[in-house]
Each structure stands twice: as C-alpha cells, then as structure tokens.
Coordinates of C-alpha atoms in Angstrom, one line a residue:
M239 CA -16.9 10.4 -65.1
S240 CA -15.1 7.4 -66.8
S241 CA -12.0 6.5 -65.2
K242 CA -10.6 6.3 -68.8
E243 CA -12.1 9.9 -69.8
I244 CA -9.2 12.6 -71.1
V245 CA -10.0 15.5 -68.4
I246 CA -6.6 17.3 -69.3
D247 CA -5.5 17.8 -73.3
I248 CA -2.5 19.6 -74.5
Q249 CA -1.2 20.1 -77.6
N250 CA 2.0 21.6 -78.7
L251 CA 1.7 24.4 -75.8
S252 CA 4.0 27.4 -76.1
K253 CA 4.2 30.6 -73.7
R254 CA 6.7 33.4 -74.8
Y255 CA 7.3 36.4 -72.5
E256 CA 8.7 39.6 -73.9
I257 CA 12.1 41.0 -71.9
Y258 CA 12.8 44.6 -71.5
K259 CA 15.8 45.8 -69.9
T260 CA 14.2 49.2 -68.9
P261 CA 10.9 50.9 -68.7
R262 CA 11.7 53.1 -71.5
D263 CA 12.2 50.0 -73.9
R264 CA 9.0 48.8 -72.6
L265 CA 7.1 52.4 -73.6
K266 CA 8.8 52.4 -77.2
Q267 CA 7.5 48.7 -78.0
L268 CA 4.1 50.2 -76.9
V269 CA 4.2 53.4 -78.9
L270 CA 6.6 53.1 -81.8
P271 CA 5.3 50.2 -83.9
R272 CA 1.8 51.4 -83.8
L273 CA 3.2 55.0 -84.9
F274 CA 4.8 53.7 -87.7
R275 CA 1.7 51.6 -89.0
M276 CA -0.1 54.7 -88.7
I277 CA 2.6 56.6 -90.8
N278 CA 3.0 53.8 -93.3
R279 CA -0.9 54.1 -93.7
T280 CA -0.7 57.7 -95.0
M281 CA 2.5 57.1 -97.1
S282 CA 0.6 54.0 -99.0
A283 CA -2.2 56.3 -99.5
F284 CA -0.2 58.8 -101.3
R285 CA 1.6 55.8 -103.2
L286 CA 5.0 57.0 -101.2
S287 CA 7.4 54.7 -100.1
K288 CA 6.9 52.9 -97.0
L289 CA 9.3 53.4 -93.8
K290 CA 11.3 50.2 -92.5
P291 CA 9.1 48.9 -89.1
P292 CA 11.1 49.7 -86.0
P293 CA 13.3 46.9 -84.2
H294 CA 12.1 44.9 -81.4
Y295 CA 12.8 46.4 -77.9
F296 CA 12.8 43.2 -76.1
R297 CA 14.4 39.7 -75.8
E298 CA 12.1 37.0 -76.1
F299 CA 12.1 34.4 -73.4
W300 CA 9.7 31.0 -74.0
A301 CA 8.6 29.7 -71.0
L302 CA 7.3 26.8 -72.5
T303 CA 8.0 25.2 -75.8
N304 CA 5.6 22.7 -77.8
V305 CA 4.5 20.8 -74.7
S306 CA 1.9 18.0 -75.3
L307 CA 0.4 15.7 -72.8
Q308 CA -3.0 14.2 -71.6
V309 CA -4.1 13.1 -68.4
R310 CA -7.3 11.0 -68.2
A311 CA -9.8 10.9 -64.9
G312 CA -8.3 9.0 -61.6
E313 CA -4.8 9.6 -62.9
T314 CA -1.9 11.8 -60.8
L315 CA 0.1 13.5 -62.5
G316 CA 3.8 15.0 -61.0
I317 CA 5.6 17.8 -62.7
V318 CA 9.3 18.3 -61.8
G319 CA 12.3 20.5 -63.0
R320 CA 14.4 22.4 -61.9
N321 CA 13.9 26.2 -60.8
G322 CA 13.0 28.0 -64.0
S323 CA 12.0 25.0 -66.4
G324 CA 8.3 26.1 -66.8
K325 CA 6.3 24.0 -64.5
S326 CA 4.3 26.9 -62.5
T327 CA 3.9 28.6 -66.2
L328 CA 2.3 25.3 -67.6
L329 CA -0.1 25.3 -64.5
Q330 CA -1.3 28.4 -65.0
L331 CA -2.0 27.8 -68.4
L332 CA -4.0 24.9 -67.1
A333 CA -5.9 27.0 -64.6
G334 CA -6.7 29.7 -67.1
T335 CA -4.9 32.3 -65.5
L336 CA -2.4 32.5 -68.6
T337 CA -3.0 32.7 -72.0
P338 CA -1.0 30.7 -74.5
T339 CA 1.1 31.8 -77.3
N340 CA 0.8 29.1 -79.3
G341 CA -0.9 25.5 -79.1
S342 CA -4.1 24.7 -77.2
V343 CA -5.4 23.7 -73.8
A344 CA -8.5 21.8 -73.5
V345 CA -10.0 21.0 -69.8
N346 CA -13.2 18.7 -69.3
G347 CA -14.4 19.5 -65.7
R348 CA -14.3 22.2 -63.0
I349 CA -10.8 23.0 -61.7
A350 CA -9.5 23.7 -58.2
A351 CA -6.6 25.4 -58.3
L352 CA -4.1 25.7 -55.2
L353 CA -1.1 28.0 -57.3
E354 CA -0.2 30.4 -54.5
L355 CA -0.8 31.6 -51.3
G356 CA -3.3 34.4 -51.4
S357 CA -5.2 33.6 -54.9
G358 CA -8.9 34.4 -54.2
F359 CA -8.7 35.4 -50.8
N360 CA -9.3 39.3 -49.6
P361 CA -6.8 39.6 -46.9
E362 CA -9.1 42.3 -44.7
F363 CA -12.0 39.7 -44.9
T364 CA -12.2 36.8 -41.9
G365 CA -11.7 33.3 -42.9
R366 CA -15.2 32.8 -42.4
E367 CA -16.1 35.4 -45.0
N368 CA -13.6 34.2 -47.4
V369 CA -15.0 30.8 -47.5
F370 CA -17.8 32.1 -49.0
L371 CA -16.1 34.4 -51.5
N372 CA -13.6 31.8 -52.9
G373 CA -16.3 29.3 -52.7
R374 CA -18.2 31.6 -55.2
I375 CA -15.1 32.2 -57.2
L376 CA -14.6 28.4 -57.8
G377 CA -18.2 28.5 -58.8
L378 CA -20.4 27.3 -55.8
T379 CA -23.3 28.5 -55.5
Q380 CA -24.4 30.0 -51.7
K381 CA -26.3 27.5 -50.7
Q382 CA -23.9 24.6 -51.9
I383 CA -21.2 26.7 -49.6
E384 CA -23.3 26.6 -47.0
E385 CA -23.8 22.8 -47.3
R386 CA -19.9 22.2 -47.3
Y387 CA -18.7 24.8 -44.7
D388 CA -19.0 22.7 -41.4
Q389 CA -16.4 19.9 -43.5
I390 CA -14.3 23.1 -44.7
V391 CA -13.7 24.2 -41.3
D392 CA -13.5 20.8 -39.8
F393 CA -10.8 19.7 -42.5
A394 CA -8.6 23.4 -41.9
D395 CA -8.6 23.1 -38.2
I396 CA -7.5 26.6 -37.1
G397 CA -10.4 27.3 -34.6
S398 CA -11.5 30.4 -33.6
F399 CA -9.0 32.2 -36.1
I400 CA -11.9 31.1 -38.9
D401 CA -13.6 34.7 -37.5
Q402 CA -10.0 36.5 -37.7
P403 CA -8.8 38.7 -40.6
V404 CA -6.8 36.2 -42.8
K405 CA -4.0 38.7 -43.0
T406 CA -3.6 37.7 -39.4
Y407 CA -2.9 34.1 -40.4
S408 CA 0.4 32.3 -40.6
S409 CA 1.5 30.8 -44.0
G410 CA 0.9 27.4 -42.7
M411 CA -3.0 28.4 -41.6
F412 CA -3.4 30.2 -44.7
V413 CA -2.8 26.7 -46.7
R414 CA -4.9 24.7 -44.5
L415 CA -7.8 27.4 -45.0
A416 CA -7.2 27.3 -48.9
F417 CA -6.7 23.6 -49.6
A418 CA -9.9 22.7 -47.5
V419 CA -11.9 25.1 -49.8
Q420 CA -10.2 23.5 -53.0
A421 CA -11.0 20.0 -52.0
H422 CA -14.5 20.3 -51.0
I423 CA -16.1 21.7 -54.2
D424 CA -16.0 18.5 -56.0
A425 CA -13.7 19.9 -58.6
S426 CA -12.6 17.1 -61.2
I427 CA -9.3 18.2 -61.6
V428 CA -7.3 19.8 -58.7
I429 CA -4.1 21.6 -59.7
I430 CA -1.0 22.1 -56.8
D431 CA 1.7 24.4 -57.0
E432 CA 4.4 23.5 -54.5
A433 CA 1.7 25.0 -51.7
L434 CA 1.5 21.9 -49.1
A435 CA 5.2 22.1 -48.7
V436 CA 4.0 25.1 -46.5
G437 CA 2.3 23.1 -44.3
D438 CA 3.0 20.8 -41.3
V439 CA 3.9 17.2 -41.5
F440 CA 0.6 16.3 -40.0
F441 CA -1.4 18.4 -42.2
T442 CA 0.3 17.2 -45.4
Q443 CA -0.7 13.8 -44.6
K444 CA -4.2 14.9 -44.4
C445 CA -4.1 16.8 -47.4
F446 CA -2.6 13.7 -49.2
A447 CA -5.4 11.4 -47.9
R448 CA -8.1 13.9 -49.3
L449 CA -6.2 13.8 -52.4
R450 CA -6.2 10.1 -52.5
E451 CA -9.8 10.1 -51.9
L452 CA -10.7 12.7 -54.9
V453 CA -8.3 10.3 -57.1
D454 CA -10.4 7.2 -55.9
G455 CA -13.6 9.3 -57.3
G456 CA -12.5 9.9 -60.4
A457 CA -11.0 13.3 -60.3
A458 CA -7.3 14.1 -61.9
V459 CA -4.6 15.8 -59.9
V460 CA -2.0 17.9 -61.1
L461 CA 0.8 18.7 -58.9
V462 CA 4.5 20.5 -59.0
T463 CA 6.7 19.4 -56.5
H464 CA 10.9 19.2 -55.6
D465 CA 9.8 16.4 -53.2
M466 CA 10.6 13.2 -55.0
A467 CA 9.2 10.9 -52.0
T468 CA 5.8 12.4 -52.9
V469 CA 6.4 11.7 -56.8
T470 CA 7.3 8.0 -56.0
Q471 CA 4.5 7.4 -53.5
F472 CA 1.6 9.8 -54.8
C473 CA 1.9 10.2 -58.6
T474 CA 1.2 7.7 -61.2
R475 CA 2.7 9.3 -64.1
V476 CA 5.4 11.9 -64.1
L477 CA 6.4 15.0 -66.6
V478 CA 10.2 16.0 -66.7
L479 CA 10.8 19.6 -67.8
N480 CA 14.0 21.5 -68.5
N481 CA 14.3 24.8 -69.9
G482 CA 10.7 24.7 -71.1
E483 CA 10.9 21.3 -73.0
E484 CA 9.5 18.5 -72.4
M485 CA 12.3 15.7 -71.2
F486 CA 10.5 12.9 -70.4
S487 CA 6.6 11.5 -69.5
G488 CA 5.9 8.2 -68.1
E489 CA 6.7 6.3 -64.6
P490 CA 7.9 7.8 -61.5
V491 CA 11.1 5.6 -61.1
P492 CA 12.7 6.5 -64.3
A493 CA 11.4 10.0 -64.6
I494 CA 13.2 11.1 -60.8
R495 CA 16.5 9.5 -62.8
R496 CA 15.8 11.5 -65.9
Y497 CA 15.4 14.3 -63.1
M498 CA 18.4 13.5 -61.2
A499 CA 20.6 13.4 -64.0
L500 CA 19.6 16.8 -65.0
Q501 CA 20.4 18.3 -61.4
R502 CA 23.6 16.5 -61.8
D503 CA 24.5 17.4 -65.1
A504 CA 24.7 21.0 -64.7
V505 CA 27.2 21.2 -67.9
P506 CA 25.6 19.7 -70.8
G507 CA 26.9 16.8 -72.0
I508 CA 29.6 15.9 -69.3
T509 CA 28.6 13.9 -66.1
A510 CA 30.8 14.4 -62.8
R511 CA 32.1 11.3 -63.6
T512 CA 33.5 12.1 -66.7
R513 CA 35.1 15.6 -65.3
I514 CA 36.7 13.2 -63.0
A515 CA 38.4 10.5 -65.3
E516 CA 39.6 13.4 -67.5
K517 CA 41.6 15.3 -64.6
L518 CA 43.3 12.0 -63.7
K519 CA 44.1 11.2 -67.0
L520 CA 45.5 14.5 -67.7
R521 CA 47.8 14.0 -64.7
G522 CA 48.9 10.4 -66.1
D523 CA 47.2 9.1 -63.2
Q524 CA 45.6 5.1 -63.4
K525 CA 42.5 4.7 -61.2
P526 CA 43.1 1.5 -59.4
A527 CA 40.6 -1.5 -60.1
S528 CA 38.1 -1.9 -57.1
R529 CA 38.8 -4.5 -55.0
G530 CA 36.2 -6.2 -52.5
F531 CA 33.6 -4.3 -53.6
D532 CA 31.7 -3.1 -56.7
W533 CA 32.1 0.4 -57.6
P534 CA 28.8 2.0 -58.9
S535 CA 28.4 3.4 -62.2
D536 CA 28.8 6.9 -63.5
D537 CA 24.9 8.0 -63.4
A538 CA 24.9 7.5 -59.5
F539 CA 27.8 10.1 -58.4
F540 CA 26.7 13.6 -57.5
E541 CA 27.8 16.8 -59.3
T542 CA 30.8 17.9 -57.5
D543 CA 30.6 21.9 -58.3
K544 CA 28.5 23.1 -55.3
V545 CA 30.7 21.1 -52.8
D546 CA 32.2 22.6 -49.9
I547 CA 35.8 21.3 -49.5
V548 CA 37.8 22.2 -46.2
G549 CA 40.9 20.2 -45.9
T550 CA 45.0 20.3 -45.5
G551 CA 46.5 19.8 -49.0
Q552 CA 47.3 16.2 -48.1
A553 CA 44.3 14.2 -50.5
E554 CA 42.1 15.5 -53.0
F555 CA 38.5 15.0 -53.0
I556 CA 37.5 12.9 -56.3
G557 CA 33.7 12.2 -56.3
V558 CA 30.9 10.9 -54.2
A559 CA 28.2 8.4 -55.2
L560 CA 24.9 7.1 -53.9
C561 CA 23.0 3.5 -54.5
D562 CA 20.3 1.3 -53.4
E563 CA 21.1 -2.3 -51.7
T564 CA 21.2 -3.6 -55.5
G565 CA 23.8 -1.1 -56.9
E566 CA 21.5 0.7 -58.8
A567 CA 22.1 4.7 -58.7
A568 CA 19.4 6.1 -55.9
R569 CA 17.8 9.4 -54.7
V570 CA 15.0 8.4 -52.9
F571 CA 14.6 5.9 -50.3
Q572 CA 11.8 4.5 -48.2
M573 CA 12.0 4.4 -44.6
G574 CA 14.2 1.4 -43.7
D575 CA 15.9 0.7 -46.9
T576 CA 19.6 0.5 -47.0
A577 CA 21.8 3.2 -49.1
D578 CA 25.2 2.5 -50.2
F579 CA 27.5 6.0 -50.0
F580 CA 31.0 5.7 -52.1
V581 CA 33.5 8.5 -51.9
E582 CA 36.9 8.7 -53.6
Y583 CA 39.8 10.2 -52.6
R584 CA 43.6 10.8 -54.2
L585 CA 46.3 11.3 -51.5
L586 CA 48.9 14.1 -52.6
R587 CA 51.1 13.1 -49.4
D588 CA 51.6 10.4 -47.4
I589 CA 49.4 9.8 -44.4
D590 CA 49.2 7.0 -41.6
V591 CA 45.9 5.0 -41.2
P592 CA 43.1 6.5 -43.1
I593 CA 39.8 7.3 -41.4
L594 CA 36.8 7.8 -43.6
G595 CA 33.3 8.7 -42.6
V596 CA 29.8 9.9 -43.6
T597 CA 27.4 12.3 -41.6
I598 CA 23.7 12.8 -42.4
A599 CA 22.0 15.8 -41.1
N600 CA 17.9 16.8 -42.0
E601 CA 16.5 19.6 -43.5
K602 CA 17.0 22.1 -40.5
G603 CA 20.7 21.3 -40.3
L604 CA 20.3 18.8 -37.3
L605 CA 22.9 16.3 -37.1
V606 CA 20.7 12.6 -37.1
H607 CA 24.1 10.5 -37.6
G608 CA 27.4 10.2 -38.3
K609 CA 30.4 7.4 -37.7
N610 CA 33.1 6.7 -39.3
S611 CA 35.6 3.5 -39.9
I612 CA 37.1 3.8 -36.8
Q613 CA 33.7 3.1 -35.3
H614 CA 32.9 0.4 -37.8
K615 CA 36.5 -1.4 -36.5
L616 CA 37.3 -1.4 -40.5
N617 CA 40.4 -3.4 -41.1
A618 CA 42.6 -0.2 -42.6
P619 CA 46.1 -0.2 -43.5
D620 CA 49.1 1.2 -41.3
S621 CA 49.9 3.9 -43.9
A622 CA 48.4 5.3 -47.1
H623 CA 50.9 6.8 -49.7
V624 CA 50.9 9.8 -52.2
G625 CA 49.3 8.8 -55.4
Q626 CA 47.1 6.5 -54.2
T627 CA 43.3 6.4 -54.3
L628 CA 41.1 5.3 -51.5
R629 CA 37.7 3.9 -52.5
Y630 CA 35.4 3.9 -49.6
R631 CA 31.5 2.1 -49.1
Q632 CA 29.7 2.5 -46.0
R633 CA 26.3 1.0 -45.6
I634 CA 23.8 2.5 -43.7
A635 CA 20.4 1.3 -43.0
L636 CA 18.2 4.9 -43.2
D637 CA 15.7 4.2 -40.7
L638 CA 15.2 7.8 -40.7
A639 CA 11.7 10.0 -40.5
P640 CA 10.4 11.2 -44.0
G641 CA 12.1 14.2 -45.1
E642 CA 15.3 15.6 -47.0
Y643 CA 19.0 15.1 -45.8
S644 CA 22.2 16.0 -46.9
F645 CA 25.3 14.5 -46.1
V646 CA 28.7 15.3 -45.6
V647 CA 31.7 13.1 -46.4
G648 CA 35.2 13.4 -44.6
L649 CA 38.7 11.8 -44.5
A650 CA 41.0 11.7 -41.4
T651 CA 44.1 10.0 -39.9
T652 CA 46.0 9.0 -36.9
D653 CA 48.9 6.5 -36.2
A654 CA 48.2 2.7 -35.9
D655 CA 48.8 2.4 -32.5
T656 CA 46.2 4.8 -31.6
Y657 CA 44.0 2.9 -34.4
R658 CA 44.6 -0.5 -33.0
H659 CA 43.9 0.2 -29.6
S660 CA 40.8 3.0 -29.8
E661 CA 38.5 0.8 -27.8
H662 CA 40.4 1.3 -24.8
M663 CA 40.9 4.9 -25.2
S664 CA 38.7 7.8 -23.8
H665 CA 36.6 9.7 -26.4
G666 CA 38.6 12.8 -25.3
D667 CA 42.4 11.5 -26.0
L668 CA 40.7 9.7 -29.1
S669 CA 39.9 12.3 -30.8
N670 CA 43.0 14.3 -30.2
S671 CA 44.6 11.6 -31.9
I672 CA 43.0 11.7 -35.2
H673 CA 43.7 14.6 -37.4
R674 CA 41.5 15.6 -40.2
V675 CA 42.9 15.8 -43.9
L676 CA 39.5 16.6 -45.7
S677 CA 35.9 17.5 -45.3
V678 CA 33.4 17.5 -47.9
G679 CA 30.3 19.4 -47.3
N680 CA 27.4 19.6 -49.5
A681 CA 28.3 16.5 -51.2
G682 CA 25.0 15.6 -51.9
T683 CA 21.4 15.0 -51.3
F684 CA 19.0 12.3 -50.8
T685 CA 14.8 11.9 -49.6
V686 CA 13.6 9.1 -47.6
G687 CA 9.9 8.7 -47.7
L688 CA 7.2 6.4 -46.1
R689 CA 7.1 2.8 -46.8
R690 CA 4.6 1.5 -49.5
D691 CA 4.2 -2.2 -47.9
G692 CA 3.4 -3.0 -44.5
I693 CA 3.3 0.0 -41.8
A694 CA 4.0 3.4 -44.0
L695 CA 5.2 5.2 -40.7
T696 CA 7.7 2.7 -39.4
H697 CA 8.9 4.9 -36.0
H698 CA 8.2 8.6 -34.7
G699 CA 10.9 10.8 -34.1
L700 CA 13.9 11.2 -35.9
A701 CA 15.4 8.2 -35.9
N702 CA 14.7 4.4 -35.7
L703 CA 16.5 3.2 -32.3
P704 CA 16.6 -0.5 -32.2
G705 CA 14.7 -2.2 -29.3
A706 CA 11.9 -4.7 -28.7
C707 CA 8.5 -5.1 -26.3
D708 CA 6.9 -7.6 -24.5
L709 CA 3.2 -7.6 -23.4
F710 CA 1.6 -9.5 -20.4
V711 CA -1.9 -9.3 -19.6
T712 CA -3.1 -10.6 -15.9
S713 CA -5.9 -12.8 -15.4
V714 CA -8.7 -11.4 -13.2
E715 CA -9.3 -13.1 -9.9
K716 CA -13.1 -13.9 -9.3
E717 CA -14.5 -13.4 -5.8
G718 CA -14.6 -16.1 -3.8
T719 CA -11.9 -18.3 -5.0

C-alpha cells in the first residue's frame, strides 16, 4: 500500500441519538407516529382532514456534528477531547459498529479495532478458543490463524492461562490477548480506544513498539487517549474534539495546547486569569509588577474551579501556572525537562517570613517530591503585609518516571530568627516553628514522557537520583609470568 494512499475518508460525519426521559416515552415514540400515519392514510382515502403529527417524545443529542478528516497509510492520528466529546462515537463509526446519521465514512483496507474489553470474545471459551473465534470475526481463515497462533500467544505472554476461560482473566490479561490478536491480522487500519491504559507499563511499551512496526509497514493507526505523552511521542497528527465538533486538527504540540485550553476554560470565553484579574479589579487592588523573573502569560494558568483550599484566612490563593524552561505554557514534558511552577497569593493579614513550596504526587497519590523556599535557602523578607501580593516561582527538574502527576502548592510562615537559623535546628523544632497559612490541593496536573532523543528511559524507578559510576577491568595474568 502506498504511504500516500488515503485509507480513511470522513466527510461531514454526524451522529444523533434520541434521549428519552422514561421507557413510556420510548414506547409512545415507537407506536404513535405509525398509528397517526395509518389514520392519515385512511383519512386521505376518504378526503377528510388529516390529523396533526404527534410531538416527539425525545430530545436530540448530537454526539458528532459535521466532522471531516482524511487519514493516509503510515499515519498515526490521535484523537483527544474531554469526556463526552464524541471520541468513542467517532471510533465506532470508523469501525462500522455504528451507523452515521449524516455524512459518510469510507475505509480502504482491513480494520483491527480494540474498542472495549470483551468485544469479539466469548467469556466461556478459553483464551486459545477465543484466538480462533476473534481471528475469524476479523476476517482471517483457519489456516491463517494457525500460522499466526504461536506469535499471538508469545506476544500476549499470559502463560498457562491461554487454556483457561477468559472470564477468569484480569483486565490486564484480557487486553494482552485482545491486542495480540488485533496486532497480528495484517490490518491496514488499527483503531484503539484507551484500551492500552489497562495494561502494565512494560506491556504498553511492547504494544507501542508493535504499533510502530505496523506504521512502518504502511498501516494507519487511530488512537484515542488522555495521555498527552503518548500524543507527543507517537502521533503524527491530532484531532481535538469538543461537544462533538472538530476544534482543531494538526500537529501534536498545538493540538495539546488547544486541548489544555479546553480543559482550563470550563467557563466559555473566560480564562482563569481573566477571572482573577476581574476579582482583583473589583477590590480596587493593583497587581504589582513582577520583579526578578518574568511572569507567565494567561494561557499558562490552570483552571481554579476544582482546587481544594485549606487555610487560616491570612491569605488568598490567586492562581497557579506551569511553563517549560523557555517560558511557554506546558503540560507535557520529557524525562529530565525543567519545569517552572508559578503561584500567586494575596495577603489578607500580616505574616512573618513567607515560606512557599510545591509538592508533586504520582497518579497513585504517592508523594515523589516536595521542597519549599526555606529548603532552597531563598532570601525572603522578614515580613509581608496585608494587601501585598506574593508571586513565587519554583524551578524543578522533572527527573521522574513517565506518567501522570499532580501537584500541591502552599504558603506558610515563620519568624525571622527561625528562618535565619533553620540550618542549625532539628527537623522537629523547625517543623514546630513553621505555621501553615494556605494549602492548595488539586492545583494542577502534568505528564512526563520518555525522551525523544538519546536514551529514552533515563532511569528506572520513581525518580532519578544524582550519582556517578566507574569501571575498572583487571588484567589477566598469564601462567608462567
């Protein structure tokens, strides 16, 4: 297949659903329009006035509206969007499991679709039996499946469970076997809907290596994911959907920015920083000019509607932003990249020396890093006063394992004497002398992915620890010397 050949052609694709409040309304919609048509045909035969058609007993929901795109052989298309944006509906239309309301879908070649766990499998059959069942459903002959069987089983790597009913499988084992079958049917188009998020990291890496082989061989891959690291590393083009409509289609980096903007701007037309500025304006406060470092632009700030704030009433949280080392808004990084965390507070009461910090947790909630300004030995003022704004930047090298992370920002205070002599105090004494002012949970999230240059995985484990290594090879003494 030519690498330039169009394998998916979608034109003005729309999908409508009928939403009913009650089962009774569904029954009315099924029966009454037909009944009225029969009555009107009878009335027409006798030249009598026709009855008005009955009302609809449902509301329309358009899962997709006028989406158009083309995918060529050898291309990887990522589809991103918030929950309910139409991503899964689009994949089901591509796979042929749904019929479009309007528009057209044209595919050229065999499709391998991994849309949901269990599709194409009989839970009562063994893994071995399901390999043959699923293979036949996907269009392979018995002989073709037998030729590929050993490769499929080796790839799935589920051991003796291959001869156990799949209803006894874990979700991870299920996706291993399902992907193994899909990856060995010589498909021209591979469609995946978040299924790889179920497997462990090593199997996920194995899957993406196989997908790259398929892409290099001319297959097209369509992938729905919420993992922005996967989007940047694997996709050549990205479609951003919002409320069933195409918001953007293009290269990964600008697509991610558009997606993050959708996540941030939950209230249409009003960004987090716009609301912050309006709040300060209403109070007649003037934001101080940033000194010592550049303050980020509006698009770097996170939405503040879902933060979890615990405080003493001494300060007010204004906003938090995340940038890369060039100062651009960023939510996706590579292992070892530098990130700048920015946070702003407004004081409602006088405090002593301000102490500010950032803590980072992985997707399991495990704290992987936390550090504050006193640990950084920041030259902070002895006091800060009501009405003043504190703008803080903390630069962190993200030497972390690939994955999704969240962070918390906080403000505390201590007296000047404690701050100056903190190095000579015990941990317990120092902790007792620091008083929390404000803690902001769910401040934001970011993704760390493998490096695209050099060694992709720079370390094993949660974090990279500074260190060095040496090697000395001894010489071999010859006998008789």
